[in-house]
């Protein structure tokens, strides 16, 4: 199968940059040649065309999915099937909803299921915990999905987070694409427990820190993200940064973020994706993070 390395390259490069919580394999310093020029070779991701797959037969539908290249452990189909919306570690026979890689490809996956025009579903990357056991979690989900009809470059508006459907007819192959994952599937989460969060907000002239209380939020079990009342304590403030702290008990597969609650109860959310509570950010029970910034203030026209 021919791999088109140019189609959608820009879109997927951006998508992969958004979802990864670990740094890329770009060297810390340029690989300079003798003339001082940067000779670092950056390999573009392979954008594979839709594969040719056989029709599955009466009463069946094959779901084919193009997933990001960092989908290291496979893909899980979660939805309104017999094991309704259950994760991989919650079902007796995981093979029923586990995609297999399309032979000869790097990014295409497939699964054949019973046809049900009303069934809704989503795609989840399969992750592994520190013990190597597989799991799926809503903490690691698609940043966008779309139905594919041809190999034309995707319109960003095509991507959505809605539940997907398999179409109106059986004995068919239906093609989908995932824009990216909210967290790199290779992440190793810390277990549930008490942690101190130490958030450093750097002072950037073009991206100033809004006035108000800095609030820690995340996928706590007792409330939604926007309802958090966890006002962080300012522990230091100098010319370059402000440091805030908060201690709390968090559940498994925890992701966090901050927002600033203004005097008029307006919430200003930090830029970017949610941050996983992973082994990369926790040391001796303290989760330290300094990557949050806030939207640039609106300018008068």
PDB file of C-alpha atoms in Angstrom:
ATOM      1  CA  UNK A   1       0.000   0.000   0.000  1.00  0.00           C
ATOM      2  CA  UNK A   2       1.353   3.359  -0.947  1.00  0.00           C
ATOM      3  CA  UNK A   3       2.044   5.773   1.884  1.00  0.00           C
ATOM      4  CA  UNK A   4       1.481   9.388   1.058  1.00  0.00           C
ATOM      5  CA  UNK A   5       3.979  11.310   3.173  1.00  0.00           C
ATOM      6  CA  UNK A   6       2.755  14.721   2.277  1.00  0.00           C
ATOM      7  CA  UNK A   7      -1.020  14.594   2.582  1.00  0.00           C
ATOM      8  CA  UNK A   8      -2.217  15.829   5.988  1.00  0.00           C
ATOM      9  CA  UNK A   9       1.410  16.179   7.219  1.00  0.00           C
ATOM     10  CA  UNK A  10       0.842  19.610   8.622  1.00  0.00           C
ATOM     11  CA  UNK A  11      -2.311  18.560  10.426  1.00  0.00           C
ATOM     12  CA  UNK A  12      -0.796  15.487  12.088  1.00  0.00           C
ATOM     13  CA  UNK A  13       2.416  17.223  13.073  1.00  0.00           C
ATOM     14  CA  UNK A  14       0.294  19.715  15.005  1.00  0.00           C
ATOM     15  CA  UNK A  15      -1.867  16.974  16.463  1.00  0.00           C
ATOM     16  CA  UNK A  16       1.093  14.947  17.676  1.00  0.00           C
ATOM     17  CA  UNK A  17       2.623  18.032  19.241  1.00  0.00           C
ATOM     18  CA  UNK A  18      -0.588  18.708  21.215  1.00  0.00           C
ATOM     19  CA  UNK A  19      -1.045  15.263  22.692  1.00  0.00           C
ATOM     20  CA  UNK A  20       2.409  14.331  23.801  1.00  0.00           C
ATOM     21  CA  UNK A  21       3.228  15.100  27.454  1.00  0.00           C
ATOM     22  CA  UNK A  22       6.839  14.016  27.018  1.00  0.00           C
ATOM     23  CA  UNK A  23       9.404  15.946  25.001  1.00  0.00           C
ATOM     24  CA  UNK A  24       9.972  14.924  21.407  1.00  0.00           C
ATOM     25  CA  UNK A  25      13.153  13.241  20.262  1.00  0.00           C
ATOM     26  CA  UNK A  26      14.524  16.560  19.021  1.00  0.00           C
ATOM     27  CA  UNK A  27      18.023  17.059  20.499  1.00  0.00           C
ATOM     28  CA  UNK A  28      18.433  19.673  23.229  1.00  0.00           C
ATOM     29  CA  UNK A  29      20.987  21.456  21.069  1.00  0.00           C
ATOM     30  CA  UNK A  30      21.172  21.568  17.256  1.00  0.00           C
ATOM     31  CA  UNK A  31      23.338  19.024  15.487  1.00  0.00           C
ATOM     32  CA  UNK A  32      25.660  21.497  13.816  1.00  0.00           C
ATOM     33  CA  UNK A  33      27.805  20.645  10.863  1.00  0.00           C
ATOM     34  CA  UNK A  34      31.246  22.050  10.173  1.00  0.00           C
ATOM     35  CA  UNK A  35      29.800  25.243   8.699  1.00  0.00           C
ATOM     36  CA  UNK A  36      27.663  25.900  11.779  1.00  0.00           C
ATOM     37  CA  UNK A  37      24.412  24.966  10.022  1.00  0.00           C
ATOM     38  CA  UNK A  38      21.828  22.826  11.774  1.00  0.00           C
ATOM     39  CA  UNK A  39      21.984  19.389  10.133  1.00  0.00           C
ATOM     40  CA  UNK A  40      19.387  17.706  12.364  1.00  0.00           C
ATOM     41  CA  UNK A  41      17.115  15.490  10.266  1.00  0.00           C
ATOM     42  CA  UNK A  42      13.451  15.712  11.305  1.00  0.00           C
ATOM     43  CA  UNK A  43      11.478  12.767   9.942  1.00  0.00           C
ATOM     44  CA  UNK A  44       7.934  13.609   8.879  1.00  0.00           C
ATOM     45  CA  UNK A  45       5.221  11.217  10.044  1.00  0.00           C
ATOM     46  CA  UNK A  46       4.004   8.718   7.494  1.00  0.00           C
ATOM     47  CA  UNK A  47       0.460   9.512   6.386  1.00  0.00           C
ATOM     48  CA  UNK A  48      -0.998   6.264   5.125  1.00  0.00           C
ATOM     49  CA  UNK A  49      -3.861   6.094   2.660  1.00  0.00           C
ATOM     50  CA  UNK A  50      -7.065   4.232   3.363  1.00  0.00           C
ATOM     51  CA  UNK A  51      -6.383   0.491   3.034  1.00  0.00           C
ATOM     52  CA  UNK A  52      -8.391  -1.843   0.846  1.00  0.00           C
ATOM     53  CA  UNK A  53     -10.375  -4.113   3.159  1.00  0.00           C
ATOM     54  CA  UNK A  54     -12.838  -6.846   2.245  1.00  0.00           C
ATOM     55  CA  UNK A  55     -16.509  -6.462   3.108  1.00  0.00           C
ATOM     56  CA  UNK A  56     -17.246  -8.417   6.320  1.00  0.00           C
ATOM     57  CA  UNK A  57     -20.467 -10.116   5.224  1.00  0.00           C
ATOM     58  CA  UNK A  58     -24.160  -9.834   6.065  1.00  0.00           C
ATOM     59  CA  UNK A  59     -24.979  -8.519   9.538  1.00  0.00           C
ATOM     60  CA  UNK A  60     -21.452  -7.263  10.125  1.00  0.00           C
ATOM     61  CA  UNK A  61     -19.510  -4.025   9.740  1.00  0.00           C
ATOM     62  CA  UNK A  62     -15.769  -3.453   9.764  1.00  0.00           C
ATOM     63  CA  UNK A  63     -14.569  -0.291  11.469  1.00  0.00           C
ATOM     64  CA  UNK A  64     -11.204   0.886  10.150  1.00  0.00           C
ATOM     65  CA  UNK A  65      -9.339   3.570  12.092  1.00  0.00           C
ATOM     66  CA  UNK A  66      -6.298   5.691  11.315  1.00  0.00           C
ATOM     67  CA  UNK A  67      -4.714   6.494  14.689  1.00  0.00           C
ATOM     68  CA  UNK A  68      -1.695   8.629  15.631  1.00  0.00           C
ATOM     69  CA  UNK A  69       1.710   6.981  15.381  1.00  0.00           C
ATOM     70  CA  UNK A  70       2.130   7.097  19.171  1.00  0.00           C
ATOM     71  CA  UNK A  71      -0.652   4.490  19.551  1.00  0.00           C
ATOM     72  CA  UNK A  72       1.853   2.004  20.912  1.00  0.00           C
ATOM     73  CA  UNK A  73      -0.376  -0.564  22.633  1.00  0.00           C
ATOM     74  CA  UNK A  74      -3.417  -0.708  20.364  1.00  0.00           C
ATOM     75  CA  UNK A  75      -6.949   0.706  20.248  1.00  0.00           C
ATOM     76  CA  UNK A  76     -10.091  -0.102  22.241  1.00  0.00           C
ATOM     77  CA  UNK A  77     -13.685   0.289  21.008  1.00  0.00           C
ATOM     78  CA  UNK A  78     -15.939   1.548  23.802  1.00  0.00           C
ATOM     79  CA  UNK A  79     -19.644   2.086  23.286  1.00  0.00           C
ATOM     80  CA  UNK A  80     -23.206   0.857  23.417  1.00  0.00           C
ATOM     81  CA  UNK A  81     -22.533  -2.816  22.805  1.00  0.00           C
ATOM     82  CA  UNK A  82     -23.211  -5.854  25.002  1.00  0.00           C
ATOM     83  CA  UNK A  83     -20.531  -4.690  27.469  1.00  0.00           C
ATOM     84  CA  UNK A  84     -21.972  -1.197  27.559  1.00  0.00           C
ATOM     85  CA  UNK A  85     -19.258   1.492  27.684  1.00  0.00           C
ATOM     86  CA  UNK A  86     -16.870  -0.677  29.673  1.00  0.00           C
ATOM     87  CA  UNK A  87     -13.102  -0.310  29.647  1.00  0.00           C
ATOM     88  CA  UNK A  88     -10.639  -3.028  28.657  1.00  0.00           C
ATOM     89  CA  UNK A  89      -9.930  -4.045  32.257  1.00  0.00           C
ATOM     90  CA  UNK A  90     -13.670  -4.371  33.004  1.00  0.00           C
ATOM     91  CA  UNK A  91     -14.755  -6.966  30.424  1.00  0.00           C
ATOM     92  CA  UNK A  92     -14.397 -10.743  30.480  1.00  0.00           C
ATOM     93  CA  UNK A  93     -13.218 -11.069  26.864  1.00  0.00           C
ATOM     94  CA  UNK A  94     -11.230  -7.990  25.738  1.00  0.00           C
ATOM     95  CA  UNK A  95     -10.718  -9.436  22.258  1.00  0.00           C
ATOM     96  CA  UNK A  96     -14.339  -8.563  21.406  1.00  0.00           C
ATOM     97  CA  UNK A  97     -13.576  -4.823  21.308  1.00  0.00           C
ATOM     98  CA  UNK A  98      -9.854  -4.718  20.642  1.00  0.00           C
ATOM     99  CA  UNK A  99      -8.688  -3.499  17.243  1.00  0.00           C
ATOM    100  CA  UNK A 100      -5.990  -5.341  15.319  1.00  0.00           C
ATOM    101  CA  UNK A 101      -3.447  -3.573  13.168  1.00  0.00           C
ATOM    102  CA  UNK A 102      -4.111  -3.674   9.429  1.00  0.00           C
ATOM    103  CA  UNK A 103      -1.387  -5.839   7.920  1.00  0.00           C
ATOM    104  CA  UNK A 104       1.407  -3.870   6.280  1.00  0.00           C
ATOM    105  CA  UNK A 105       0.514  -0.545   7.929  1.00  0.00           C
ATOM    106  CA  UNK A 106       1.747   1.495  10.901  1.00  0.00           C
ATOM    107  CA  UNK A 107      -1.294   3.617  11.675  1.00  0.00           C
ATOM    108  CA  UNK A 108      -4.366   1.679  10.492  1.00  0.00           C
ATOM    109  CA  UNK A 109      -6.406  -0.532  12.818  1.00  0.00           C
ATOM    110  CA  UNK A 110      -9.541  -2.606  12.206  1.00  0.00           C
ATOM    111  CA  UNK A 111     -12.286  -4.453  14.040  1.00  0.00           C
ATOM    112  CA  UNK A 112     -15.386  -6.310  12.810  1.00  0.00           C
ATOM    113  CA  UNK A 113     -18.541  -6.149  14.939  1.00  0.00           C
ATOM    114  CA  UNK A 114     -22.238  -6.928  14.630  1.00  0.00           C
ATOM    115  CA  UNK A 115     -24.055  -4.245  12.656  1.00  0.00           C
ATOM    116  CA  UNK A 116     -26.242  -1.890  14.684  1.00  0.00           C
ATOM    117  CA  UNK A 117     -27.103   1.432  13.070  1.00  0.00           C
ATOM    118  CA  UNK A 118     -28.106   2.912  16.435  1.00  0.00           C
ATOM    119  CA  UNK A 119     -24.964   1.910  18.352  1.00  0.00           C
ATOM    120  CA  UNK A 120     -22.728   4.804  19.430  1.00  0.00           C
ATOM    121  CA  UNK A 121     -19.055   4.426  20.250  1.00  0.00           C
ATOM    122  CA  UNK A 122     -15.677   6.058  20.687  1.00  0.00           C
ATOM    123  CA  UNK A 123     -12.050   5.010  20.315  1.00  0.00           C
ATOM    124  CA  UNK A 124      -9.590   4.753  23.213  1.00  0.00           C
ATOM    125  CA  UNK A 125      -5.853   4.111  23.167  1.00  0.00           C
ATOM    126  CA  UNK A 126      -4.764   1.127  25.230  1.00  0.00           C
ATOM    127  CA  UNK A 127      -2.306   2.131  27.961  1.00  0.00           C
ATOM    128  CA  UNK A 128      -0.186   0.237  30.481  1.00  0.00           C
ATOM    129  CA  UNK A 129       0.350   0.944  34.162  1.00  0.00           C
ATOM    130  CA  UNK A 130       3.610   0.676  36.084  1.00  0.00           C
ATOM    131  CA  UNK A 131       3.120  -3.103  36.454  1.00  0.00           C
ATOM    132  CA  UNK A 132       2.604  -3.537  32.699  1.00  0.00           C
ATOM    133  CA  UNK A 133      -1.132  -4.253  32.972  1.00  0.00           C
ATOM    134  CA  UNK A 134      -3.354  -2.873  30.222  1.00  0.00           C
ATOM    135  CA  UNK A 135      -6.110  -0.360  30.879  1.00  0.00           C
ATOM    136  CA  UNK A 136      -8.169   2.336  29.180  1.00  0.00           C
ATOM    137  CA  UNK A 137      -9.387   5.513  30.837  1.00  0.00           C
ATOM    138  CA  UNK A 138     -11.327   8.661  29.985  1.00  0.00           C
ATOM    139  CA  UNK A 139      -8.206  10.523  31.098  1.00  0.00           C
ATOM    140  CA  UNK A 140      -6.652   9.447  27.781  1.00  0.00           C
ATOM    141  CA  UNK A 141      -9.201  10.009  25.033  1.00  0.00           C
ATOM    142  CA  UNK A 142      -9.432  11.378  21.469  1.00  0.00           C
ATOM    143  CA  UNK A 143      -8.955  15.109  20.941  1.00  0.00           C
ATOM    144  CA  UNK A 144     -11.087  14.721  17.819  1.00  0.00           C
ATOM    145  CA  UNK A 145     -12.600  12.068  15.517  1.00  0.00           C
ATOM    146  CA  UNK A 146     -14.066  12.106  12.026  1.00  0.00           C
ATOM    147  CA  UNK A 147     -15.503   9.819   9.379  1.00  0.00           C
ATOM    148  CA  UNK A 148     -13.226   9.379   6.351  1.00  0.00           C
ATOM    149  CA  UNK A 149     -14.676   9.120   2.866  1.00  0.00           C
ATOM    150  CA  UNK A 150     -11.574   9.706   0.755  1.00  0.00           C
ATOM    151  CA  UNK A 151      -7.920  10.587   1.136  1.00  0.00           C
ATOM    152  CA  UNK A 152      -8.295  14.322   0.778  1.00  0.00           C
ATOM    153  CA  UNK A 153      -6.721  16.564   3.449  1.00  0.00           C
ATOM    154  CA  UNK A 154      -8.973  16.892   6.470  1.00  0.00           C
ATOM    155  CA  UNK A 155     -10.925  20.019   7.230  1.00  0.00           C
ATOM    156  CA  UNK A 156     -10.345  20.855  10.913  1.00  0.00           C
ATOM    157  CA  UNK A 157     -14.109  21.333  11.264  1.00  0.00           C
ATOM    158  CA  UNK A 158     -14.607  17.665  10.404  1.00  0.00           C
ATOM    159  CA  UNK A 159     -13.113  16.600  13.730  1.00  0.00           C
ATOM    160  CA  UNK A 160     -15.391  16.362  16.748  1.00  0.00           C
ATOM    161  CA  UNK A 161     -15.655  14.661  20.132  1.00  0.00           C
ATOM    162  CA  UNK A 162     -19.175  13.315  19.578  1.00  0.00           C
ATOM    163  CA  UNK A 163     -20.050   9.645  19.813  1.00  0.00           C
ATOM    164  CA  UNK A 164     -19.584   8.021  16.412  1.00  0.00           C
ATOM    165  CA  UNK A 165     -21.878   5.666  14.462  1.00  0.00           C
ATOM    166  CA  UNK A 166     -21.186   2.879  11.989  1.00  0.00           C
ATOM    167  CA  UNK A 167     -23.459   4.008   9.159  1.00  0.00           C
ATOM    168  CA  UNK A 168     -26.737   2.860   7.683  1.00  0.00           C
ATOM    169  CA  UNK A 169     -25.859  -0.453   6.020  1.00  0.00           C
ATOM    170  CA  UNK A 170     -24.237  -3.745   6.985  1.00  0.00           C
ATOM    171  CA  UNK A 171     -21.604  -5.678   5.010  1.00  0.00           C
ATOM    172  CA  UNK A 172     -19.578  -2.470   4.784  1.00  0.00           C
ATOM    173  CA  UNK A 173     -16.201  -1.016   5.802  1.00  0.00           C
ATOM    174  CA  UNK A 174     -16.480   2.353   7.549  1.00  0.00           C
ATOM    175  CA  UNK A 175     -13.338   4.499   7.859  1.00  0.00           C
ATOM    176  CA  UNK A 176     -12.530   6.855  10.738  1.00  0.00           C
ATOM    177  CA  UNK A 177      -9.597   8.965  11.833  1.00  0.00           C
ATOM    178  CA  UNK A 178      -8.438  10.145  15.265  1.00  0.00           C
ATOM    179  CA  UNK A 179      -6.843  13.574  15.315  1.00  0.00           C
ATOM    180  CA  UNK A 180      -4.786  12.892  18.427  1.00  0.00           C
ATOM    181  CA  UNK A 181      -4.906  11.638  22.010  1.00  0.00           C
ATOM    182  CA  UNK A 182      -5.410  13.987  24.975  1.00  0.00           C
ATOM    183  CA  UNK A 183      -2.408  12.360  26.669  1.00  0.00           C
ATOM    184  CA  UNK A 184       0.438  10.342  25.174  1.00  0.00           C
ATOM    185  CA  UNK A 185      -0.675   6.671  25.546  1.00  0.00           C
ATOM    186  CA  UNK A 186       2.799   5.739  26.794  1.00  0.00           C
ATOM    187  CA  UNK A 187       2.285   7.793  29.974  1.00  0.00           C
ATOM    188  CA  UNK A 188       2.662   5.968  33.300  1.00  0.00           C
ATOM    189  CA  UNK A 189       0.236   7.447  35.831  1.00  0.00           C
ATOM    190  CA  UNK A 190       0.938   7.663  39.528  1.00  0.00           C
ATOM    191  CA  UNK A 191      -1.489   5.659  41.700  1.00  0.00           C
ATOM    192  CA  UNK A 192      -4.348   7.201  43.656  1.00  0.00           C
ATOM    193  CA  UNK A 193      -3.263   8.893  46.871  1.00  0.00           C
ATOM    194  CA  UNK A 194      -2.352  12.190  48.549  1.00  0.00           C
ATOM    195  CA  UNK A 195      -0.082  14.581  46.660  1.00  0.00           C
ATOM    196  CA  UNK A 196       1.204  18.113  47.006  1.00  0.00           C
ATOM    197  CA  UNK A 197       0.812  20.114  43.786  1.00  0.00           C
ATOM    198  CA  UNK A 198       3.436  22.792  43.210  1.00  0.00           C
ATOM    199  CA  UNK A 199       2.517  24.961  40.224  1.00  0.00           C
ATOM    200  CA  UNK A 200       4.974  27.563  38.952  1.00  0.00           C
ATOM    201  CA  UNK A 201       3.473  30.286  36.768  1.00  0.00           C
ATOM    202  CA  UNK A 202       6.185  32.069  34.838  1.00  0.00           C
ATOM    203  CA  UNK A 203       5.797  35.793  34.287  1.00  0.00           C
ATOM    204  CA  UNK A 204       5.623  36.390  30.539  1.00  0.00           C
ATOM    205  CA  UNK A 205       4.977  39.924  29.309  1.00  0.00           C
ATOM    206  CA  UNK A 206       2.885  38.806  26.332  1.00  0.00           C
ATOM    207  CA  UNK A 207       0.945  36.189  28.345  1.00  0.00           C
ATOM    208  CA  UNK A 208       0.327  37.809  31.742  1.00  0.00           C
ATOM    209  CA  UNK A 209      -1.132  35.880  34.656  1.00  0.00           C
ATOM    210  CA  UNK A 210      -4.745  37.036  35.164  1.00  0.00           C
ATOM    211  CA  UNK A 211      -5.714  38.704  38.436  1.00  0.00           C
ATOM    212  CA  UNK A 212      -7.558  36.458  40.867  1.00  0.00           C
ATOM    213  CA  UNK A 213      -7.322  33.152  42.717  1.00  0.00           C
ATOM    214  CA  UNK A 214      -5.440  30.280  41.091  1.00  0.00           C
ATOM    215  CA  UNK A 215      -7.610  27.154  41.361  1.00  0.00           C
ATOM    216  CA  UNK A 216      -6.414  23.560  40.987  1.00  0.00           C
ATOM    217  CA  UNK A 217      -8.829  21.298  39.125  1.00  0.00           C
ATOM    218  CA  UNK A 218      -8.883  17.832  37.591  1.00  0.00           C
ATOM    219  CA  UNK A 219     -10.887  14.650  37.313  1.00  0.00           C
ATOM    220  CA  UNK A 220     -11.775  14.525  41.002  1.00  0.00           C
ATOM    221  CA  UNK A 221     -14.658  12.133  41.644  1.00  0.00           C
ATOM    222  CA  UNK A 222     -16.914  14.456  43.615  1.00  0.00           C
ATOM    223  CA  UNK A 223     -17.197  17.389  41.200  1.00  0.00           C
ATOM    224  CA  UNK A 224     -16.726  18.508  37.613  1.00  0.00           C
ATOM    225  CA  UNK A 225     -13.653  20.396  36.469  1.00  0.00           C
ATOM    226  CA  UNK A 226     -15.279  23.820  36.410  1.00  0.00           C
ATOM    227  CA  UNK A 227     -16.767  23.407  39.895  1.00  0.00           C
ATOM    228  CA  UNK A 228     -13.463  23.057  41.739  1.00  0.00           C
ATOM    229  CA  UNK A 229     -13.023  25.210  44.854  1.00  0.00           C
ATOM    230  CA  UNK A 230      -9.378  24.240  45.435  1.00  0.00           C
ATOM    231  CA  UNK A 231      -7.838  27.698  45.732  1.00  0.00           C
ATOM    232  CA  UNK A 232      -4.068  27.315  45.751  1.00  0.00           C
ATOM    233  CA  UNK A 233      -1.776  29.032  48.264  1.00  0.00           C
ATOM    234  CA  UNK A 234       0.847  31.454  46.955  1.00  0.00           C
ATOM    235  CA  UNK A 235       4.202  30.415  48.481  1.00  0.00           C
ATOM    236  CA  UNK A 236       6.615  32.643  46.544  1.00  0.00           C
ATOM    237  CA  UNK A 237       6.564  35.587  44.154  1.00  0.00           C
ATOM    238  CA  UNK A 238       9.592  37.141  42.465  1.00  0.00           C
ATOM    239  CA  UNK A 239      10.457  38.945  39.257  1.00  0.00           C
ATOM    240  CA  UNK A 240      10.266  35.817  37.108  1.00  0.00           C
ATOM    241  CA  UNK A 241       7.561  33.545  38.543  1.00  0.00           C
ATOM    242  CA  UNK A 242       4.849  32.914  41.112  1.00  0.00           C
ATOM    243  CA  UNK A 243       4.627  29.550  42.882  1.00  0.00           C
ATOM    244  CA  UNK A 244       1.378  28.067  44.219  1.00  0.00           C
ATOM    245  CA  UNK A 245       0.744  24.913  46.262  1.00  0.00           C
ATOM    246  CA  UNK A 246      -2.194  22.712  47.181  1.00  0.00           C
ATOM    247  CA  UNK A 247      -2.466  19.268  48.794  1.00  0.00           C
ATOM    248  CA  UNK A 248      -5.244  16.769  48.113  1.00  0.00           C
ATOM    249  CA  UNK A 249      -6.111  13.107  47.565  1.00  0.00           C
ATOM    250  CA  UNK A 250      -6.544  12.196  43.894  1.00  0.00           C
ATOM    251  CA  UNK A 251      -8.017   9.142  42.110  1.00  0.00           C
ATOM    252  CA  UNK A 252      -6.287   6.786  39.677  1.00  0.00           C
ATOM    253  CA  UNK A 253      -5.435   8.085  36.199  1.00  0.00           C
ATOM    254  CA  UNK A 254      -5.567  11.667  37.420  1.00  0.00           C
ATOM    255  CA  UNK A 255      -5.094  14.671  35.135  1.00  0.00           C
ATOM    256  CA  UNK A 256      -4.969  18.257  36.330  1.00  0.00           C
ATOM    257  CA  UNK A 257      -5.066  21.859  35.200  1.00  0.00           C
ATOM    258  CA  UNK A 258      -5.530  25.319  36.703  1.00  0.00           C
ATOM    259  CA  UNK A 259      -7.788  28.263  36.091  1.00  0.00           C
ATOM    260  CA  UNK A 260      -7.879  31.761  37.566  1.00  0.00           C
ATOM    261  CA  UNK A 261     -11.097  32.815  39.257  1.00  0.00           C
ATOM    262  CA  UNK A 262     -11.535  36.563  38.841  1.00  0.00           C
ATOM    263  CA  UNK A 263     -13.340  39.008  41.115  1.00  0.00           C
ATOM    264  CA  UNK A 264     -16.465  38.728  38.950  1.00  0.00           C
ATOM    265  CA  UNK A 265     -16.324  34.881  39.126  1.00  0.00           C
ATOM    266  CA  UNK A 266     -14.984  34.718  35.567  1.00  0.00           C
ATOM    267  CA  UNK A 267     -12.839  31.635  34.935  1.00  0.00           C
ATOM    268  CA  UNK A 268      -9.698  32.052  32.816  1.00  0.00           C
ATOM    269  CA  UNK A 269      -8.357  28.614  31.949  1.00  0.00           C
ATOM    270  CA  UNK A 270      -4.719  27.781  31.328  1.00  0.00           C
ATOM    271  CA  UNK A 271      -3.760  27.091  27.734  1.00  0.00           C
ATOM    272  CA  UNK A 272      -3.172  23.604  26.365  1.00  0.00           C
ATOM    273  CA  UNK A 273      -4.193  20.087  27.286  1.00  0.00           C
ATOM    274  CA  UNK A 274      -4.721  18.585  30.727  1.00  0.00           C
ATOM    275  CA  UNK A 275      -1.562  17.360  32.448  1.00  0.00           C
ATOM    276  CA  UNK A 276      -1.355  13.718  33.583  1.00  0.00           C
ATOM    277  CA  UNK A 277      -0.171  13.000  37.111  1.00  0.00           C
ATOM    278  CA  UNK A 278       2.639  10.821  35.826  1.00  0.00           C
ATOM    279  CA  UNK A 279       5.971   9.526  37.058  1.00  0.00           C
ATOM    280  CA  UNK A 280       7.554  12.352  35.045  1.00  0.00           C
ATOM    281  CA  UNK A 281       6.079  15.149  37.199  1.00  0.00           C
ATOM    282  CA  UNK A 282       6.022  13.562  40.684  1.00  0.00           C
ATOM    283  CA  UNK A 283       9.001  13.269  43.011  1.00  0.00           C
ATOM    284  CA  UNK A 284       8.730  12.359  46.689  1.00  0.00           C
ATOM    285  CA  UNK A 285       4.984  12.940  46.649  1.00  0.00           C
ATOM    286  CA  UNK A 286       5.217  16.416  45.079  1.00  0.00           C
ATOM    287  CA  UNK A 287       3.784  17.072  41.609  1.00  0.00           C
ATOM    288  CA  UNK A 288       5.756  19.958  40.143  1.00  0.00           C
ATOM    289  CA  UNK A 289       4.732  21.652  36.910  1.00  0.00           C
ATOM    290  CA  UNK A 290       5.742  24.955  35.302  1.00  0.00           C
ATOM    291  CA  UNK A 291       4.242  24.702  31.814  1.00  0.00           C
ATOM    292  CA  UNK A 292       0.947  26.548  32.256  1.00  0.00           C
ATOM    293  CA  UNK A 293       0.353  29.829  30.431  1.00  0.00           C
ATOM    294  CA  UNK A 294      -2.792  31.876  29.934  1.00  0.00           C
ATOM    295  CA  UNK A 295      -4.410  33.394  26.834  1.00  0.00           C
ATOM    296  CA  UNK A 296      -3.043  36.710  25.628  1.00  0.00           C
ATOM    297  CA  UNK A 297      -5.272  39.629  26.622  1.00  0.00           C
ATOM    298  CA  UNK A 298      -7.555  41.008  23.963  1.00  0.00           C
ATOM    299  CA  UNK A 299      -6.256  44.096  22.207  1.00  0.00           C
ATOM    300  CA  UNK A 300      -8.405  47.053  21.262  1.00  0.00           C
ATOM    301  CA  UNK A 301      -8.823  47.416  17.519  1.00  0.00           C
TER     302      UNK A 301
END
